[in-house]
Amino acid sequence: MIYVGIDVAKDKHDCFITNSDGEVLFKAFTIPNNLDGFNDLYQKIASVMENISKVKVGLEATGHYNYNLLGYLIDKGCPTYVINPLHTNLYRKSLSLRQTKTDKVDARTIASMLMSDVNLKSYSDTSYHNEELKSLTRYRFDKVKERAKLKTSISRLVCILFPELEKLVPTLHMASVYAMLSEFPSAKHVANAHLTRLTNLLEQASKGHYSKDTAIIFREAARTSIGSNMPAKSLELKHTIHLIQELTSEIDEIENEIKCIMDEINSPILSIPGINYRMGAMIIAEIGDFNRFDSPDKILAYAGLSPSTYQSGQLDGAYSHMEKRGSRYLRYALYNAGKYVCHWDPTFAAYLAKKRAEGKHYNVALSHAVKKLVRVIYHLEKTHQPYIKAA
């Protein structure tokens, strides 16, 4: 076997090649992050081993920097392993007490990890092409988070400009409220608005739900409002609403792309009550190829949902906490999916109630339900069978 360790960086990659006898075939060398550098690496690998299946290439998971090289190696048929940098760091420290950390040392450490066969799973073609779905779900996650911050700003600005409005509507974040505030961004503007214009605006934005009576209520409340007349805040409110509307349009476009991919995948995970396209896509995208994991417990550990363990001598950590390592996106998706599944599926609802009856805090009981959910998802994906809801 030939082992290739690669330390990935933005502009260059440090590589080290050895064989199963520990013989150094190529001392640590550097290649540029371009096609010539990739070809140079592959030629060196091919010069020492014609059978590519007997080559193991390892590189660290360094965000987007490893993506192009990873795709090149997979297209060439090289069995490639993507290693958690935390794993590499701990392994390097276990080899020596010296605090030595360089890119070339890391490349050699990765090659040593491959030689030691520390239960690593190769990165499959399925996982590589699953990156598109992962990119979309993470992009949507960031957009939704950005929109939530802007909505908080809307609440703050309305509290300054027209505080009475919040008590007149179910929520400030409605199309009709946004339409009104975009044109009349303060209590003073609403109070001076022409009733016909205000009525038509509300009727059109609410699709007939709000009529002239509602317009009169809004205008009367505005005339007795304690809201401040601050043109700068009114301008900020108009721009914030515009940004939210743009983000909502972008999120809808992203979700359409996600739905198209999920329809092609046709994953049985969507047959579980409470898991929709958005949350199901995030789970599928973050886990990737289920064949990488020998058991559901490995997925839990990958998501950082497994309990930490501490025992030394007579000291035993009785109150273990969630590790919270690994993919925070997967952890978020599983935890939120667990809430909805426990609400919509009677089996999970009963399991959650059982854990609560044992005296566990809601979040602890929910974490147990999430573990059960991961076991179900793992089974469905492995067997390609739909979820059967209890009668």
PDB file of N, CA and C in Angstrom, residues 156-252:
ATOM      1  N   ARG A 156     -37.739  46.535  16.924  1.00  0.00           N
ATOM      2  CA  ARG A 156     -37.141  47.658  17.657  1.00  0.00           C
ATOM      3  C   ARG A 156     -37.582  48.994  17.068  1.00  0.00           C
ATOM      4  N   LEU A 157     -37.561  49.108  15.757  1.00  0.00           N
ATOM      5  CA  LEU A 157     -37.908  50.371  15.100  1.00  0.00           C
ATOM      6  C   LEU A 157     -39.395  50.705  15.255  1.00  0.00           C
ATOM      7  N   VAL A 158     -40.257  49.701  15.147  1.00  0.00           N
ATOM      8  CA  VAL A 158     -41.694  49.933  15.323  1.00  0.00           C
ATOM      9  C   VAL A 158     -41.998  50.366  16.748  1.00  0.00           C
ATOM     10  N   CYS A 159     -41.245  49.810  17.710  1.00  0.00           N
ATOM     11  CA  CYS A 159     -41.414  50.195  19.117  1.00  0.00           C
ATOM     12  C   CYS A 159     -41.106  51.686  19.315  1.00  0.00           C
ATOM     13  N   ILE A 160     -40.248  52.228  18.493  1.00  0.00           N
ATOM     14  CA  ILE A 160     -39.887  53.649  18.579  1.00  0.00           C
ATOM     15  C   ILE A 160     -40.863  54.521  17.793  1.00  0.00           C
ATOM     16  N   LEU A 161     -41.247  54.061  16.583  1.00  0.00           N
ATOM     17  CA  LEU A 161     -42.008  54.897  15.655  1.00  0.00           C
ATOM     18  C   LEU A 161     -43.527  54.760  15.776  1.00  0.00           C
ATOM     19  N   PHE A 162     -43.994  53.531  16.095  1.00  0.00           N
ATOM     20  CA  PHE A 162     -45.441  53.290  16.168  1.00  0.00           C
ATOM     21  C   PHE A 162     -45.685  52.106  17.106  1.00  0.00           C
ATOM     22  N   PRO A 163     -45.456  52.282  18.427  1.00  0.00           N
ATOM     23  CA  PRO A 163     -45.519  51.147  19.365  1.00  0.00           C
ATOM     24  C   PRO A 163     -46.894  50.505  19.481  1.00  0.00           C
ATOM     25  N   GLU A 164     -47.968  51.260  19.216  1.00  0.00           N
ATOM     26  CA  GLU A 164     -49.323  50.713  19.356  1.00  0.00           C
ATOM     27  C   GLU A 164     -49.649  49.664  18.287  1.00  0.00           C
ATOM     28  N   LEU A 165     -48.926  49.685  17.181  1.00  0.00           N
ATOM     29  CA  LEU A 165     -49.226  48.786  16.056  1.00  0.00           C
ATOM     30  C   LEU A 165     -49.098  47.319  16.441  1.00  0.00           C
ATOM     31  N   GLU A 166     -48.127  46.998  17.266  1.00  0.00           N
ATOM     32  CA  GLU A 166     -47.854  45.596  17.619  1.00  0.00           C
ATOM     33  C   GLU A 166     -49.054  44.924  18.275  1.00  0.00           C
ATOM     34  N   LYS A 167     -49.882  45.710  19.004  1.00  0.00           N
ATOM     35  CA  LYS A 167     -51.050  45.143  19.686  1.00  0.00           C
ATOM     36  C   LYS A 167     -52.258  45.023  18.763  1.00  0.00           C
ATOM     37  N   LEU A 168     -52.172  45.592  17.578  1.00  0.00           N
ATOM     38  CA  LEU A 168     -53.298  45.575  16.644  1.00  0.00           C
ATOM     39  C   LEU A 168     -53.216  44.447  15.625  1.00  0.00           C
ATOM     40  N   VAL A 169     -52.065  43.785  15.531  1.00  0.00           N
ATOM     41  CA  VAL A 169     -51.859  42.723  14.530  1.00  0.00           C
ATOM     42  C   VAL A 169     -51.315  41.471  15.207  1.00  0.00           C
ATOM     43  N   PRO A 170     -51.560  40.296  14.609  1.00  0.00           N
ATOM     44  CA  PRO A 170     -51.017  39.047  15.192  1.00  0.00           C
ATOM     45  C   PRO A 170     -49.494  39.054  15.259  1.00  0.00           C
ATOM     46  N   THR A 171     -48.875  39.596  14.227  1.00  0.00           N
ATOM     47  CA  THR A 171     -47.418  39.721  14.181  1.00  0.00           C
ATOM     48  C   THR A 171     -47.049  40.883  13.268  1.00  0.00           C
ATOM     49  N   LEU A 172     -45.950  41.515  13.554  1.00  0.00           N
ATOM     50  CA  LEU A 172     -45.490  42.614  12.705  1.00  0.00           C
ATOM     51  C   LEU A 172     -44.984  42.114  11.364  1.00  0.00           C
ATOM     52  N   HIS A 173     -44.578  40.852  11.321  1.00  0.00           N
ATOM     53  CA  HIS A 173     -43.908  40.318  10.133  1.00  0.00           C
ATOM     54  C   HIS A 173     -44.917  39.681   9.177  1.00  0.00           C
ATOM     55  N   MET A 174     -45.844  40.542   8.684  1.00  0.00           N
ATOM     56  CA  MET A 174     -46.846  40.130   7.708  1.00  0.00           C
ATOM     57  C   MET A 174     -46.717  41.021   6.484  1.00  0.00           C
ATOM     58  N   ALA A 175     -47.150  40.502   5.350  1.00  0.00           N
ATOM     59  CA  ALA A 175     -47.040  41.261   4.093  1.00  0.00           C
ATOM     60  C   ALA A 175     -47.807  42.577   4.184  1.00  0.00           C
ATOM     61  N   SER A 176     -48.985  42.546   4.818  1.00  0.00           N
ATOM     62  CA  SER A 176     -49.801  43.761   4.908  1.00  0.00           C
ATOM     63  C   SER A 176     -49.140  44.821   5.771  1.00  0.00           C
ATOM     64  N   VAL A 177     -48.556  44.412   6.892  1.00  0.00           N
ATOM     65  CA  VAL A 177     -47.880  45.356   7.789  1.00  0.00           C
ATOM     66  C   VAL A 177     -46.634  45.923   7.105  1.00  0.00           C
ATOM     67  N   TYR A 178     -45.874  45.047   6.433  1.00  0.00           N
ATOM     68  CA  TYR A 178     -44.682  45.505   5.723  1.00  0.00           C
ATOM     69  C   TYR A 178     -45.043  46.490   4.610  1.00  0.00           C
ATOM     70  N   ALA A 179     -46.143  46.212   3.902  1.00  0.00           N
ATOM     71  CA  ALA A 179     -46.562  47.098   2.813  1.00  0.00           C
ATOM     72  C   ALA A 179     -46.930  48.477   3.349  1.00  0.00           C
ATOM     73  N   MET A 180     -47.658  48.503   4.469  1.00  0.00           N
ATOM     74  CA  MET A 180     -48.055  49.774   5.063  1.00  0.00           C
ATOM     75  C   MET A 180     -46.851  50.556   5.568  1.00  0.00           C
ATOM     76  N   LEU A 181     -45.953  49.869   6.278  1.00  0.00           N
ATOM     77  CA  LEU A 181     -44.793  50.562   6.856  1.00  0.00           C
ATOM     78  C   LEU A 181     -43.782  50.985   5.792  1.00  0.00           C
ATOM     79  N   SER A 182     -43.772  50.292   4.658  1.00  0.00           N
ATOM     80  CA  SER A 182     -42.869  50.692   3.576  1.00  0.00           C
ATOM     81  C   SER A 182     -43.274  52.057   3.009  1.00  0.00           C
ATOM     82  N   GLU A 183     -44.580  52.298   2.951  1.00  0.00           N
ATOM     83  CA  GLU A 183     -45.069  53.568   2.411  1.00  0.00           C
ATOM     84  C   GLU A 183     -45.294  54.615   3.505  1.00  0.00           C
ATOM     85  N   PHE A 184     -45.697  54.143   4.690  1.00  0.00           N
ATOM     86  CA  PHE A 184     -45.952  55.055   5.810  1.00  0.00           C
ATOM     87  C   PHE A 184     -45.140  54.581   7.023  1.00  0.00           C
ATOM     88  N   PRO A 185     -43.844  54.902   7.060  1.00  0.00           N
ATOM     89  CA  PRO A 185     -42.939  54.294   8.040  1.00  0.00           C
ATOM     90  C   PRO A 185     -42.892  54.961   9.431  1.00  0.00           C
ATOM     91  N   SER A 186     -44.027  55.464   9.926  1.00  0.00           N
ATOM     92  CA  SER A 186     -44.095  56.003  11.291  1.00  0.00           C
ATOM     93  C   SER A 186     -45.554  56.275  11.613  1.00  0.00           C
ATOM     94  N   ALA A 187     -45.858  56.494  12.885  1.00  0.00           N
ATOM     95  CA  ALA A 187     -47.233  56.800  13.288  1.00  0.00           C
ATOM     96  C   ALA A 187     -47.714  58.094  12.638  1.00  0.00           C
ATOM     97  N   LYS A 188     -46.829  59.068  12.535  1.00  0.00           N
ATOM     98  CA  LYS A 188     -47.204  60.346  11.919  1.00  0.00           C
ATOM     99  C   LYS A 188     -47.587  60.160  10.458  1.00  0.00           C
ATOM    100  N   HIS A 189     -46.830  59.327   9.729  1.00  0.00           N
ATOM    101  CA  HIS A 189     -47.137  59.076   8.319  1.00  0.00           C
ATOM    102  C   HIS A 189     -48.483  58.364   8.176  1.00  0.00           C
ATOM    103  N   VAL A 190     -48.752  57.387   9.045  1.00  0.00           N
ATOM    104  CA  VAL A 190     -50.020  56.648   8.992  1.00  0.00           C
ATOM    105  C   VAL A 190     -51.177  57.572   9.338  1.00  0.00           C
ATOM    106  N   ALA A 191     -50.977  58.408  10.336  1.00  0.00           N
ATOM    107  CA  ALA A 191     -52.031  59.333  10.774  1.00  0.00           C
ATOM    108  C   ALA A 191     -52.421  60.303   9.663  1.00  0.00           C
ATOM    109  N   ASN A 192     -51.486  60.689   8.834  1.00  0.00           N
ATOM    110  CA  ASN A 192     -51.738  61.644   7.751  1.00  0.00           C
ATOM    111  C   ASN A 192     -52.070  60.974   6.418  1.00  0.00           C
ATOM    112  N   ALA A 193     -52.116  59.654   6.426  1.00  0.00           N
ATOM    113  CA  ALA A 193     -52.372  58.930   5.176  1.00  0.00           C
ATOM    114  C   ALA A 193     -53.815  59.113   4.726  1.00  0.00           C
ATOM    115  N   HIS A 194     -54.023  59.132   3.423  1.00  0.00           N
ATOM    116  CA  HIS A 194     -55.381  59.191   2.865  1.00  0.00           C
ATOM    117  C   HIS A 194     -56.047  57.839   3.101  1.00  0.00           C
ATOM    118  N   LEU A 195     -57.263  57.854   3.615  1.00  0.00           N
ATOM    119  CA  LEU A 195     -57.928  56.611   4.012  1.00  0.00           C
ATOM    120  C   LEU A 195     -58.110  55.661   2.829  1.00  0.00           C
ATOM    121  N   THR A 196     -58.432  56.191   1.663  1.00  0.00           N
ATOM    122  CA  THR A 196     -58.623  55.330   0.485  1.00  0.00           C
ATOM    123  C   THR A 196     -57.325  54.636   0.098  1.00  0.00           C
ATOM    124  N   ARG A 197     -56.236  55.388   0.116  1.00  0.00           N
ATOM    125  CA  ARG A 197     -54.935  54.801  -0.225  1.00  0.00           C
ATOM    126  C   ARG A 197     -54.541  53.742   0.800  1.00  0.00           C
ATOM    127  N   LEU A 198     -54.732  54.046   2.072  1.00  0.00           N
ATOM    128  CA  LEU A 198     -54.373  53.093   3.135  1.00  0.00           C
ATOM    129  C   LEU A 198     -55.215  51.827   3.042  1.00  0.00           C
ATOM    130  N   THR A 199     -56.508  52.001   2.747  1.00  0.00           N
ATOM    131  CA  THR A 199     -57.416  50.847   2.615  1.00  0.00           C
ATOM    132  C   THR A 199     -57.002  49.957   1.447  1.00  0.00           C
ATOM    133  N   ASN A 200     -56.766  50.580   0.277  1.00  0.00           N
ATOM    134  CA  ASN A 200     -56.371  49.803  -0.905  1.00  0.00           C
ATOM    135  C   ASN A 200     -55.051  49.065  -0.685  1.00  0.00           C
ATOM    136  N   LEU A 201     -54.129  49.725   0.008  1.00  0.00           N
ATOM    137  CA  LEU A 201     -52.819  49.123   0.274  1.00  0.00           C
ATOM    138  C   LEU A 201     -52.962  47.885   1.145  1.00  0.00           C
ATOM    139  N   LEU A 202     -53.765  47.996   2.208  1.00  0.00           N
ATOM    140  CA  LEU A 202     -53.949  46.870   3.132  1.00  0.00           C
ATOM    141  C   LEU A 202     -54.738  45.733   2.485  1.00  0.00           C
ATOM    142  N   GLU A 203     -55.775  46.080   1.717  1.00  0.00           N
ATOM    143  CA  GLU A 203     -56.585  45.044   1.055  1.00  0.00           C
ATOM    144  C   GLU A 203     -55.763  44.248   0.059  1.00  0.00           C
ATOM    145  N   GLN A 204     -54.930  44.940  -0.719  1.00  0.00           N
ATOM    146  CA  GLN A 204     -54.120  44.264  -1.741  1.00  0.00           C
ATOM    147  C   GLN A 204     -53.047  43.392  -1.107  1.00  0.00           C
ATOM    148  N   ALA A 205     -52.354  43.924  -0.085  1.00  0.00           N
ATOM    149  CA  ALA A 205     -51.262  43.174   0.546  1.00  0.00           C
ATOM    150  C   ALA A 205     -51.777  41.979   1.348  1.00  0.00           C
ATOM    151  N   SER A 206     -52.981  42.118   1.952  1.00  0.00           N
ATOM    152  CA  SER A 206     -53.533  41.032   2.786  1.00  0.00           C
ATOM    153  C   SER A 206     -54.453  40.113   2.001  1.00  0.00           C
ATOM    154  N   LYS A 207     -54.589  40.368   0.683  1.00  0.00           N
ATOM    155  CA  LYS A 207     -55.460  39.587  -0.198  1.00  0.00           C
ATOM    156  C   LYS A 207     -56.902  39.573   0.307  1.00  0.00           C
ATOM    157  N   GLY A 208     -57.357  40.791   0.725  1.00  0.00           N
ATOM    158  CA  GLY A 208     -58.747  40.955   1.132  1.00  0.00           C
ATOM    159  C   GLY A 208     -59.028  40.695   2.596  1.00  0.00           C
ATOM    160  N   HIS A 209     -58.016  40.275   3.338  1.00  0.00           N
ATOM    161  CA  HIS A 209     -58.232  39.967   4.752  1.00  0.00           C
ATOM    162  C   HIS A 209     -58.476  41.245   5.566  1.00  0.00           C
ATOM    163  N   TYR A 210     -57.753  42.308   5.246  1.00  0.00           N
ATOM    164  CA  TYR A 210     -57.935  43.583   5.932  1.00  0.00           C
ATOM    165  C   TYR A 210     -58.731  44.536   5.031  1.00  0.00           C
ATOM    166  N   SER A 211     -59.724  45.222   5.622  1.00  0.00           N
ATOM    167  CA  SER A 211     -60.600  46.105   4.861  1.00  0.00           C
ATOM    168  C   SER A 211     -60.493  47.542   5.359  1.00  0.00           C
ATOM    169  N   LYS A 212     -61.498  48.325   4.999  1.00  0.00           N
ATOM    170  CA  LYS A 212     -61.514  49.734   5.394  1.00  0.00           C
ATOM    171  C   LYS A 212     -61.576  49.884   6.914  1.00  0.00           C
ATOM    172  N   ASP A 213     -62.280  48.987   7.579  1.00  0.00           N
ATOM    173  CA  ASP A 213     -62.389  49.060   9.045  1.00  0.00           C
ATOM    174  C   ASP A 213     -61.013  48.966   9.702  1.00  0.00           C
ATOM    175  N   THR A 214     -60.182  48.060   9.188  1.00  0.00           N
ATOM    176  CA  THR A 214     -58.828  47.903   9.735  1.00  0.00           C
ATOM    177  C   THR A 214     -58.005  49.158   9.478  1.00  0.00           C
ATOM    178  N   ALA A 215     -58.151  49.744   8.305  1.00  0.00           N
ATOM    179  CA  ALA A 215     -57.423  50.977   7.969  1.00  0.00           C
ATOM    180  C   ALA A 215     -57.810  52.099   8.919  1.00  0.00           C
ATOM    181  N   ILE A 216     -59.092  52.170   9.249  1.00  0.00           N
ATOM    182  CA  ILE A 216     -59.557  53.204  10.182  1.00  0.00           C
ATOM    183  C   ILE A 216     -58.951  52.986  11.567  1.00  0.00           C
ATOM    184  N   ILE A 217     -58.915  51.712  12.001  1.00  0.00           N
ATOM    185  CA  ILE A 217     -58.344  51.385  13.322  1.00  0.00           C
ATOM    186  C   ILE A 217     -56.875  51.787  13.377  1.00  0.00           C
ATOM    187  N   PHE A 218     -56.120  51.443  12.314  1.00  0.00           N
ATOM    188  CA  PHE A 218     -54.690  51.774  12.268  1.00  0.00           C
ATOM    189  C   PHE A 218     -54.482  53.294  12.296  1.00  0.00           C
ATOM    190  N   ARG A 219     -55.308  54.013  11.528  1.00  0.00           N
ATOM    191  CA  ARG A 219     -55.115  55.452  11.443  1.00  0.00           C
ATOM    192  C   ARG A 219     -55.487  56.141  12.757  1.00  0.00           C
ATOM    193  N   GLU A 220     -56.548  55.691  13.415  1.00  0.00           N
ATOM    194  CA  GLU A 220     -56.949  56.272  14.697  1.00  0.00           C
ATOM    195  C   GLU A 220     -55.888  56.003  15.766  1.00  0.00           C
ATOM    196  N   ALA A 221     -55.326  54.797  15.749  1.00  0.00           N
ATOM    197  CA  ALA A 221     -54.257  54.464  16.705  1.00  0.00           C
ATOM    198  C   ALA A 221     -53.027  55.325  16.453  1.00  0.00           C
ATOM    199  N   ALA A 222     -52.744  55.589  15.187  1.00  0.00           N
ATOM    200  CA  ALA A 222     -51.579  56.410  14.830  1.00  0.00           C
ATOM    201  C   ALA A 222     -51.751  57.853  15.291  1.00  0.00           C
ATOM    202  N   ARG A 223     -53.001  58.354  15.261  1.00  0.00           N
ATOM    203  CA  ARG A 223     -53.255  59.736  15.640  1.00  0.00           C
ATOM    204  C   ARG A 223     -53.084  59.970  17.144  1.00  0.00           C
ATOM    205  N   THR A 224     -53.231  58.925  17.933  1.00  0.00           N
ATOM    206  CA  THR A 224     -53.041  59.048  19.393  1.00  0.00           C
ATOM    207  C   THR A 224     -51.758  58.341  19.846  1.00  0.00           C
ATOM    208  N   SER A 225     -50.888  58.042  18.887  1.00  0.00           N
ATOM    209  CA  SER A 225     -49.668  57.287  19.212  1.00  0.00           C
ATOM    210  C   SER A 225     -48.642  58.138  19.960  1.00  0.00           C
ATOM    211  N   ILE A 226     -47.850  57.451  20.787  1.00  0.00           N
ATOM    212  CA  ILE A 226     -46.737  58.106  21.489  1.00  0.00           C
ATOM    213  C   ILE A 226     -45.440  57.953  20.708  1.00  0.00           C
ATOM    214  N   GLY A 227     -45.548  57.389  19.518  1.00  0.00           N
ATOM    215  CA  GLY A 227     -44.362  57.141  18.700  1.00  0.00           C
ATOM    216  C   GLY A 227     -43.629  58.407  18.326  1.00  0.00           C
ATOM    217  N   SER A 228     -42.321  58.294  18.241  1.00  0.00           N
ATOM    218  CA  SER A 228     -41.475  59.444  17.910  1.00  0.00           C
ATOM    219  C   SER A 228     -41.483  59.705  16.405  1.00  0.00           C
ATOM    220  N   ASN A 229     -41.318  60.957  16.045  1.00  0.00           N
ATOM    221  CA  ASN A 229     -41.198  61.339  14.636  1.00  0.00           C
ATOM    222  C   ASN A 229     -39.721  61.526  14.330  1.00  0.00           C
ATOM    223  N   MET A 230     -39.069  60.436  13.849  1.00  0.00           N
ATOM    224  CA  MET A 230     -37.632  60.448  13.584  1.00  0.00           C
ATOM    225  C   MET A 230     -37.392  60.003  12.144  1.00  0.00           C
ATOM    226  N   PRO A 231     -37.177  60.936  11.237  1.00  0.00           N
ATOM    227  CA  PRO A 231     -36.971  60.591   9.822  1.00  0.00           C
ATOM    228  C   PRO A 231     -35.859  59.571   9.595  1.00  0.00           C
ATOM    229  N   ALA A 232     -34.802  59.647  10.383  1.00  0.00           N
ATOM    230  CA  ALA A 232     -33.685  58.700  10.213  1.00  0.00           C
ATOM    231  C   ALA A 232     -34.136  57.269  10.518  1.00  0.00           C
ATOM    232  N   LYS A 233     -34.923  57.107  11.588  1.00  0.00           N
ATOM    233  CA  LYS A 233     -35.435  55.784  11.955  1.00  0.00           C
ATOM    234  C   LYS A 233     -36.454  55.298  10.918  1.00  0.00           C
ATOM    235  N   SER A 234     -37.251  56.213  10.385  1.00  0.00           N
ATOM    236  CA  SER A 234     -38.230  55.837   9.357  1.00  0.00           C
ATOM    237  C   SER A 234     -37.527  55.320   8.108  1.00  0.00           C
ATOM    238  N   LEU A 235     -36.435  55.987   7.741  1.00  0.00           N
ATOM    239  CA  LEU A 235     -35.651  55.544   6.582  1.00  0.00           C
ATOM    240  C   LEU A 235     -35.043  54.169   6.840  1.00  0.00           C
ATOM    241  N   GLU A 236     -34.528  53.960   8.034  1.00  0.00           N
ATOM    242  CA  GLU A 236     -33.959  52.661   8.402  1.00  0.00           C
ATOM    243  C   GLU A 236     -35.024  51.570   8.343  1.00  0.00           C
ATOM    244  N   LEU A 237     -36.243  51.892   8.801  1.00  0.00           N
ATOM    245  CA  LEU A 237     -37.337  50.916   8.771  1.00  0.00           C
ATOM    246  C   LEU A 237     -37.675  50.518   7.338  1.00  0.00           C
ATOM    247  N   LYS A 238     -37.780  51.497   6.438  1.00  0.00           N
ATOM    248  CA  LYS A 238     -38.091  51.212   5.039  1.00  0.00           C
ATOM    249  C   LYS A 238     -37.022  50.331   4.395  1.00  0.00           C
ATOM    250  N   HIS A 239     -35.768  50.649   4.659  1.00  0.00           N
ATOM    251  CA  HIS A 239     -34.676  49.872   4.070  1.00  0.00           C
ATOM    252  C   HIS A 239     -34.609  48.462   4.653  1.00  0.00           C
ATOM    253  N   THR A 240     -34.877  48.326   5.942  1.00  0.00           N
ATOM    254  CA  THR A 240     -34.848  47.007   6.585  1.00  0.00           C
ATOM    255  C   THR A 240     -35.946  46.105   6.028  1.00  0.00           C
ATOM    256  N   ILE A 241     -37.132  46.667   5.828  1.00  0.00           N
ATOM    257  CA  ILE A 241     -38.232  45.896   5.229  1.00  0.00           C
ATOM    258  C   ILE A 241     -37.861  45.452   3.819  1.00  0.00           C
ATOM    259  N   HIS A 242     -37.240  46.346   3.067  1.00  0.00           N
ATOM    260  CA  HIS A 242     -36.809  46.011   1.703  1.00  0.00           C
ATOM    261  C   HIS A 242     -35.788  44.865   1.713  1.00  0.00           C
ATOM    262  N   LEU A 243     -34.857  44.904   2.652  1.00  0.00           N
ATOM    263  CA  LEU A 243     -33.848  43.845   2.765  1.00  0.00           C
ATOM    264  C   LEU A 243     -34.492  42.506   3.121  1.00  0.00           C
ATOM    265  N   ILE A 244     -35.474  42.528   4.027  1.00  0.00           N
ATOM    266  CA  ILE A 244     -36.171  41.299   4.422  1.00  0.00           C
ATOM    267  C   ILE A 244     -36.912  40.702   3.229  1.00  0.00           C
ATOM    268  N   GLN A 245     -37.560  41.540   2.454  1.00  0.00           N
ATOM    269  CA  GLN A 245     -38.293  41.055   1.275  1.00  0.00           C
ATOM    270  C   GLN A 245     -37.351  40.455   0.237  1.00  0.00           C
ATOM    271  N   GLU A 246     -36.186  41.066   0.062  1.00  0.00           N
ATOM    272  CA  GLU A 246     -35.190  40.512  -0.859  1.00  0.00           C
ATOM    273  C   GLU A 246     -34.667  39.164  -0.365  1.00  0.00           C
ATOM    274  N   LEU A 247     -34.392  39.099   0.936  1.00  0.00           N
ATOM    275  CA  LEU A 247     -33.908  37.843   1.518  1.00  0.00           C
ATOM    276  C   LEU A 247     -34.950  36.738   1.403  1.00  0.00           C
ATOM    277  N   THR A 248     -36.212  37.086   1.634  1.00  0.00           N
ATOM    278  CA  THR A 248     -37.289  36.097   1.525  1.00  0.00           C
ATOM    279  C   THR A 248     -37.375  35.548   0.107  1.00  0.00           C
ATOM    280  N   SER A 249     -37.220  36.425  -0.877  1.00  0.00           N
ATOM    281  CA  SER A 249     -37.229  35.988  -2.271  1.00  0.00           C
ATOM    282  C   SER A 249     -36.055  35.056  -2.567  1.00  0.00           C
ATOM    283  N   GLU A 250     -34.882  35.378  -2.028  1.00  0.00           N
ATOM    284  CA  GLU A 250     -33.698  34.542  -2.225  1.00  0.00           C
ATOM    285  C   GLU A 250     -33.871  33.192  -1.535  1.00  0.00           C
ATOM    286  N   ILE A 251     -34.426  33.197  -0.326  1.00  0.00           N
ATOM    287  CA  ILE A 251     -34.640  31.953   0.417  1.00  0.00           C
ATOM    288  C   ILE A 251     -35.617  31.043  -0.328  1.00  0.00           C
ATOM    289  N   ASP A 252     -36.663  31.644  -0.912  1.00  0.00           N
ATOM    290  CA  ASP A 252     -37.626  30.856  -1.686  1.00  0.00           C
ATOM    291  C   ASP A 252     -36.947  30.193  -2.885  1.00  0.00           C
TER     292      ASP A 252
END
